[in-house]
PDB file of C-alpha atoms in Angstrom:
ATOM      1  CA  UNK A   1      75.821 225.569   9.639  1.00 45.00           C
ATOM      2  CA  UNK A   2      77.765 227.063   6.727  1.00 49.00           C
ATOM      3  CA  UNK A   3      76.662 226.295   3.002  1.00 51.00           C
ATOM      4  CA  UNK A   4      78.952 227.800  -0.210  1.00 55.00           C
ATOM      5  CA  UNK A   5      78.932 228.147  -3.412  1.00 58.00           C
ATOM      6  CA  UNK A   6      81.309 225.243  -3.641  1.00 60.00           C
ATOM      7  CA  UNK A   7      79.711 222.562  -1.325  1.00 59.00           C
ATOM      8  CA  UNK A   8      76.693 223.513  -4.054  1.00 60.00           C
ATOM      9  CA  UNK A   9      78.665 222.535  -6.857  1.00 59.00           C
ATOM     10  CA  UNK A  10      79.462 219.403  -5.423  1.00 56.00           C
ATOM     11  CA  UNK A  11      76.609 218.490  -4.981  1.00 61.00           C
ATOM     12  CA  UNK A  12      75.232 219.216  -8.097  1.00 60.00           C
ATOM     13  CA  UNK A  13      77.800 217.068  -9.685  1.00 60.00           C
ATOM     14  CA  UNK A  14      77.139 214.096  -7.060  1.00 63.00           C
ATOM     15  CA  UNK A  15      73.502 213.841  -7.731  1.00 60.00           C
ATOM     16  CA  UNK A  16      72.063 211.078  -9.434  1.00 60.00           C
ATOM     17  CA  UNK A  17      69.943 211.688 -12.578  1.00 61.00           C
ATOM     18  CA  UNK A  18      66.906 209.927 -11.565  1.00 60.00           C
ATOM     19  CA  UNK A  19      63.337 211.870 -13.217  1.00 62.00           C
ATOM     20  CA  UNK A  20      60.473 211.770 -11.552  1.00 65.00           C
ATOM     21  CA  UNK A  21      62.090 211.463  -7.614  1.00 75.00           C
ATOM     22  CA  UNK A  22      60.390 214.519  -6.083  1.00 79.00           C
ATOM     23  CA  UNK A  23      60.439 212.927  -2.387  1.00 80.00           C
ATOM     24  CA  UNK A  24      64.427 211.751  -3.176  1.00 75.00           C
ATOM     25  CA  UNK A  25      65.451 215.897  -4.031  1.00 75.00           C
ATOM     26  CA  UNK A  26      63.284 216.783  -0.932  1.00 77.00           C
ATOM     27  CA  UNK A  27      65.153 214.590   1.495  1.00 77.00           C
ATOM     28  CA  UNK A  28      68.800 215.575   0.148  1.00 73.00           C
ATOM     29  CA  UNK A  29      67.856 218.858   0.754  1.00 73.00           C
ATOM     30  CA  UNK A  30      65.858 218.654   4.162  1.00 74.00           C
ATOM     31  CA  UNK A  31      68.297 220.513   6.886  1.00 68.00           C
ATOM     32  CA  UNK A  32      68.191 217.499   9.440  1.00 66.00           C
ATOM     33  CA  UNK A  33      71.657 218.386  11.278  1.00 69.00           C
ATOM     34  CA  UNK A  34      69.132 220.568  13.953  1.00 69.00           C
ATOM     35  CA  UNK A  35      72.252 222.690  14.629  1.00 74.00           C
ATOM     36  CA  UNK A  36      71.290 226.176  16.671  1.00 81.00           C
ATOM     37  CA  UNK A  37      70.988 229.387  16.209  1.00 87.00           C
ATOM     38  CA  UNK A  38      71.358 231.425  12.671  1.00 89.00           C
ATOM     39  CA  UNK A  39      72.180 229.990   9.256  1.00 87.00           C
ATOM     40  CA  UNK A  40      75.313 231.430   7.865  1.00 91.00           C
ATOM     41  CA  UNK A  41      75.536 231.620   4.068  1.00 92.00           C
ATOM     42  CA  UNK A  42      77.815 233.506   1.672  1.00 93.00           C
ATOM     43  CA  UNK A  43      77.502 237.204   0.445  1.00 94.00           C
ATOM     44  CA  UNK A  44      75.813 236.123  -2.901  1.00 93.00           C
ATOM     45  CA  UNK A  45      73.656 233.610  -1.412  1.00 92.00           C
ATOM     46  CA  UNK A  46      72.562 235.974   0.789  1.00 93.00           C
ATOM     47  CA  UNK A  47      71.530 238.363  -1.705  1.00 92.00           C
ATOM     48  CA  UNK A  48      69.678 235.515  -3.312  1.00 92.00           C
ATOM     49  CA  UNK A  49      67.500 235.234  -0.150  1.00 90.00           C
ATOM     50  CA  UNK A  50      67.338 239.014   0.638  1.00 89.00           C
ATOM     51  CA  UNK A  51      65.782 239.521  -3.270  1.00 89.00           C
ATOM     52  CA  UNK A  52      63.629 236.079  -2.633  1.00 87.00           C
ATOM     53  CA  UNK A  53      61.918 238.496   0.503  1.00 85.00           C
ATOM     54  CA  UNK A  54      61.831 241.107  -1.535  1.00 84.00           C
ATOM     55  CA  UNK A  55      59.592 239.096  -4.013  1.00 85.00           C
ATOM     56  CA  UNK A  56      57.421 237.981  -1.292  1.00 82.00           C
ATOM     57  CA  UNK A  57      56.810 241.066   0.647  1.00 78.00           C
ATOM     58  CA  UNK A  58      55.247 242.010  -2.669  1.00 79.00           C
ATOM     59  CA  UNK A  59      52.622 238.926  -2.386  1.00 79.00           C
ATOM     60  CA  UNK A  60      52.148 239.099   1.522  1.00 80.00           C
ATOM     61  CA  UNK A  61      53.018 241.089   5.096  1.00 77.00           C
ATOM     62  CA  UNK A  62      56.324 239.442   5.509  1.00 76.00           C
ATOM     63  CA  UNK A  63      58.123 241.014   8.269  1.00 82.00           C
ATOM     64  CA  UNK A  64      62.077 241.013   8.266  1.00 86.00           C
ATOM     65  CA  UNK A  65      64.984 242.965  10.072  1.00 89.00           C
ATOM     66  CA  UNK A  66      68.293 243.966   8.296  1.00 92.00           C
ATOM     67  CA  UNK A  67      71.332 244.527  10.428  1.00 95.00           C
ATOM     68  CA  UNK A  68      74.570 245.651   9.898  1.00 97.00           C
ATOM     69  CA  UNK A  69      77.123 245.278  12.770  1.00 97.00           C
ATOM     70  CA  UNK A  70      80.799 247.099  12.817  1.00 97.00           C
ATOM     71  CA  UNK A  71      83.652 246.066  14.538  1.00 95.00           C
ATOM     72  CA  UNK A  72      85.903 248.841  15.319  1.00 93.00           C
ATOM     73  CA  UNK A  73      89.262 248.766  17.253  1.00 89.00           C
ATOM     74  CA  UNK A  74      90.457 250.332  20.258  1.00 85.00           C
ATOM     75  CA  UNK A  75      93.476 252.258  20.630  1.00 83.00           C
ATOM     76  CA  UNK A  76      96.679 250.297  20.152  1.00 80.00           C
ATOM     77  CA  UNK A  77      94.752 247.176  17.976  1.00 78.00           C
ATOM     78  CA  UNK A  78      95.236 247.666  14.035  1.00 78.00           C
ATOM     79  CA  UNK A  79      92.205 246.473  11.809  1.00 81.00           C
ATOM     80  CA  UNK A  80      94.268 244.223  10.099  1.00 82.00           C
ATOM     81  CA  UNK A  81      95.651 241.630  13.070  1.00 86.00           C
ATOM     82  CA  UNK A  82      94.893 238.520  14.483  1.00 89.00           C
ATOM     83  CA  UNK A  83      93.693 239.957  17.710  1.00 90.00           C
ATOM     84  CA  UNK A  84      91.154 241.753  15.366  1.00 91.00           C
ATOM     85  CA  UNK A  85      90.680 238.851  13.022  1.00 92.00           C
ATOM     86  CA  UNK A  86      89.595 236.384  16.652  1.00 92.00           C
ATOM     87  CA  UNK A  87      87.981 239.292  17.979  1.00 93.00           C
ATOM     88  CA  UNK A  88      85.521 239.469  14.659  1.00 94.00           C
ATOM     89  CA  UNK A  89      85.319 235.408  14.767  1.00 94.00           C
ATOM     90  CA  UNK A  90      84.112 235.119  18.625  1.00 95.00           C
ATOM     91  CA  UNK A  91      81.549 238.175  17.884  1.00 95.00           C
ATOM     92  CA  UNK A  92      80.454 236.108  14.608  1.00 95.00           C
ATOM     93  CA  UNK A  93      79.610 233.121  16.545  1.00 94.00           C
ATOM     94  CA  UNK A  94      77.857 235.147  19.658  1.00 95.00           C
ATOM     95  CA  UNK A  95      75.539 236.632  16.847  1.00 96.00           C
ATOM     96  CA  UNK A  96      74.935 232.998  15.618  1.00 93.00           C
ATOM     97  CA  UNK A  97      74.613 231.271  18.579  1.00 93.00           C
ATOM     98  CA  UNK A  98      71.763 234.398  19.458  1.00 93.00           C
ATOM     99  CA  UNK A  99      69.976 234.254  16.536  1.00 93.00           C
ATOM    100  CA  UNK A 100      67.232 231.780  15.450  1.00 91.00           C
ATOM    101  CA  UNK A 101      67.328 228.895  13.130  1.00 88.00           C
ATOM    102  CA  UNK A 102      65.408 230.788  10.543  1.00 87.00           C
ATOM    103  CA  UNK A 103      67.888 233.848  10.373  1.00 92.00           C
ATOM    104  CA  UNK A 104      70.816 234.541   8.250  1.00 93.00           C
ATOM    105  CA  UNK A 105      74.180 236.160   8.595  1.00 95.00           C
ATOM    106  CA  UNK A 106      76.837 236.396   6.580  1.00 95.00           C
ATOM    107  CA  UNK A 107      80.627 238.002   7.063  1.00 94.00           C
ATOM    108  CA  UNK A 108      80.407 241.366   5.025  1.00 94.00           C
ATOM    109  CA  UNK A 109      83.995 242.497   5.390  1.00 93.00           C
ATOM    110  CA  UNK A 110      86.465 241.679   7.722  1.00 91.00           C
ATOM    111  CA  UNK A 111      84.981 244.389  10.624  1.00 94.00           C
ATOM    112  CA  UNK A 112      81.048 243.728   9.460  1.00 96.00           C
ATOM    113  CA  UNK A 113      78.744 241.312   9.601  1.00 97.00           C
ATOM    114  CA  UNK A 114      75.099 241.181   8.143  1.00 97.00           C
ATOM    115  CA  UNK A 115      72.133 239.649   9.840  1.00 95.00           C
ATOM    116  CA  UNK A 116      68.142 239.142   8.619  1.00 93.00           C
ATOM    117  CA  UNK A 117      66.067 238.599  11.257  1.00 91.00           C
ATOM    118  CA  UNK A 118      62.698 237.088   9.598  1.00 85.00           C
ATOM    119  CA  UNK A 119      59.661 237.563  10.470  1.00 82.00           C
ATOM    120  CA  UNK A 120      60.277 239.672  13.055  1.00 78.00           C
ATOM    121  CA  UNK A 121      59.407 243.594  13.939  1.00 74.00           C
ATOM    122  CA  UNK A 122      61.590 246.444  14.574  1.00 75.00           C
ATOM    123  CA  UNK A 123      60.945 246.558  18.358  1.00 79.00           C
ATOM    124  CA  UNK A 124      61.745 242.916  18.529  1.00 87.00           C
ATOM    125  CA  UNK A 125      64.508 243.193  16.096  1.00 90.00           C
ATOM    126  CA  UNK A 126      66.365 246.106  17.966  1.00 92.00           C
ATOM    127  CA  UNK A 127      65.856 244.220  21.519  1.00 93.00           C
ATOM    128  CA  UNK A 128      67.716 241.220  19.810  1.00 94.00           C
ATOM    129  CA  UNK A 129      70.311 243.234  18.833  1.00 95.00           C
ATOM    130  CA  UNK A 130      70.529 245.045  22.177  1.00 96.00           C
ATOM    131  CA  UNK A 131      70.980 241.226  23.552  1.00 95.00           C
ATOM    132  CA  UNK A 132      73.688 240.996  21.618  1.00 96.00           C
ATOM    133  CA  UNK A 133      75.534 243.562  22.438  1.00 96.00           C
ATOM    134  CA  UNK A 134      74.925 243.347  25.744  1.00 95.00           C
ATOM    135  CA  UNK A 135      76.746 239.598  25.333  1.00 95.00           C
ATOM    136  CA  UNK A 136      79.796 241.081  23.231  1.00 95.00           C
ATOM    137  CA  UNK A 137      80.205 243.789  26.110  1.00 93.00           C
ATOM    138  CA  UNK A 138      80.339 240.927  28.826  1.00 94.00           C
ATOM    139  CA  UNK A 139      83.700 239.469  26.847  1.00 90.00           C
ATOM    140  CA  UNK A 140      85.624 242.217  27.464  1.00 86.00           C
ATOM    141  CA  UNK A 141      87.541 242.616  23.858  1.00 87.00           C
ATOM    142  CA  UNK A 142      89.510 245.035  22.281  1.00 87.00           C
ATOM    143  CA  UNK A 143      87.206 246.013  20.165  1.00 92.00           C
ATOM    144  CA  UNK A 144      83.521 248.140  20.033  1.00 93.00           C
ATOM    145  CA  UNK A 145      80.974 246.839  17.840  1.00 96.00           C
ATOM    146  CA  UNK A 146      77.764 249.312  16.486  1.00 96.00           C
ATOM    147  CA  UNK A 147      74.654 248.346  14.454  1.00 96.00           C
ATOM    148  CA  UNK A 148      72.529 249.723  12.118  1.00 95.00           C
ATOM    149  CA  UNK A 149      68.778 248.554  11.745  1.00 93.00           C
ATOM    150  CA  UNK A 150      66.582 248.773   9.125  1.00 89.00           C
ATOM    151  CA  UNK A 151      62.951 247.289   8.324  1.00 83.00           C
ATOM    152  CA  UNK A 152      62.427 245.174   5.790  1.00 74.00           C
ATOM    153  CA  UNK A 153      62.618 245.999   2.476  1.00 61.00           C
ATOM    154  CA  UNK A 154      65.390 248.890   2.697  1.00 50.00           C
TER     155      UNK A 154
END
C-alpha cells in the first residue's frame, strides 16, 4: 500500500468536523486493506517515522534496521532508460513483497531504495537482505543491486 502527501490532504479536507468521535478518527485510520509485505510511504513521510524511532529509542530498546539498496547497470544499459526504470520497479516490489507489514520503504532516487526493518537485529536484518538479493539474482536483469546496513539509530 502506498500513502502521499496528497491522498493526506484529501482526506483532511473530506473529514467531517464532528468533536468528541475518538472511535470514528480511529476507524478511518485503521489499515484494514491486510495487503502484504512492507508499507511504502514517501521520502518525507518516511523521515517523519525514522525521527518518530528516533524519539522512542530514547524511551525504550527499540530495535530497527536501515537499508540502503543501489541499483547499478551493466554494460550497454544507461541509468536513465526504461529497461533501467522496470528493472528498479520489479526490484521495488521484490523488496516489498519480502518485507513485513510493519516495515517501510520508500524510492530514494531513481537507482535507490530505502528500507526500515523494525524491530529487528542486525543478524536478522542482514539475512533479510541476503534473501533479497538472493531473489533479485534469480530474475536475471541487467542490472546489480548492493546494500548498505546500518543499526538503528545511524
Amino acid at each position: 500500500r502506498i500513502f502521499s502527501a496528497e491522498d493526506e490532504k484529501k482526506d483532511i479536507n473530506s473529514l467531517p468536523d464532528t468533536p468528541g468521535d475518538l472511535a470514528g478518527i480511529e476507524a478511518y485510520m485503521r489499515d484494514e486493506d491486510n495487503a502484504f509485505g512492507a508499507c511504502e510511504v514517501s521520502f518525507s513521510e518516511f523521515c517523519v517515522m525514522y525521527r518518530l524511532m528516533q524519539r522512542q529509542r530514547e524511551r525504550k530498546d527499540v530495535t530497527a534496521q536501515i537499508v540502503l539498496f543501489t541499483m547499478y547497470p551493466r554494460e550497454g544499459m544507461q541509468k536513465k532508460s526504461v529497461e533501467f526504470e522496470a528493472a528498479m520497479t520489479e526490484f521495488s516490489q521484490i523488496v516489498n513483497q519480502s518485507l513485513r507489514r510493519c516495515d517501510v520503504t520508500v524510492r530514494y532516487s531513481s537507482g535507490q531504495l530505502l528500507a526500515m526493518f523494525t524491530d529487528c537485529y542486525q543478524k536478522d536484518g542482514r539475512m533479510v537482505a541476503d534473501r533479497i538479493m538472493h531473489t533479485w539474482k534469480l530474475q536475471d536483469m541487467p542490472c546489480d543491486v548492493t546494500y548498505e546496513i546500518r543499526t538503528f539509530p545511524l
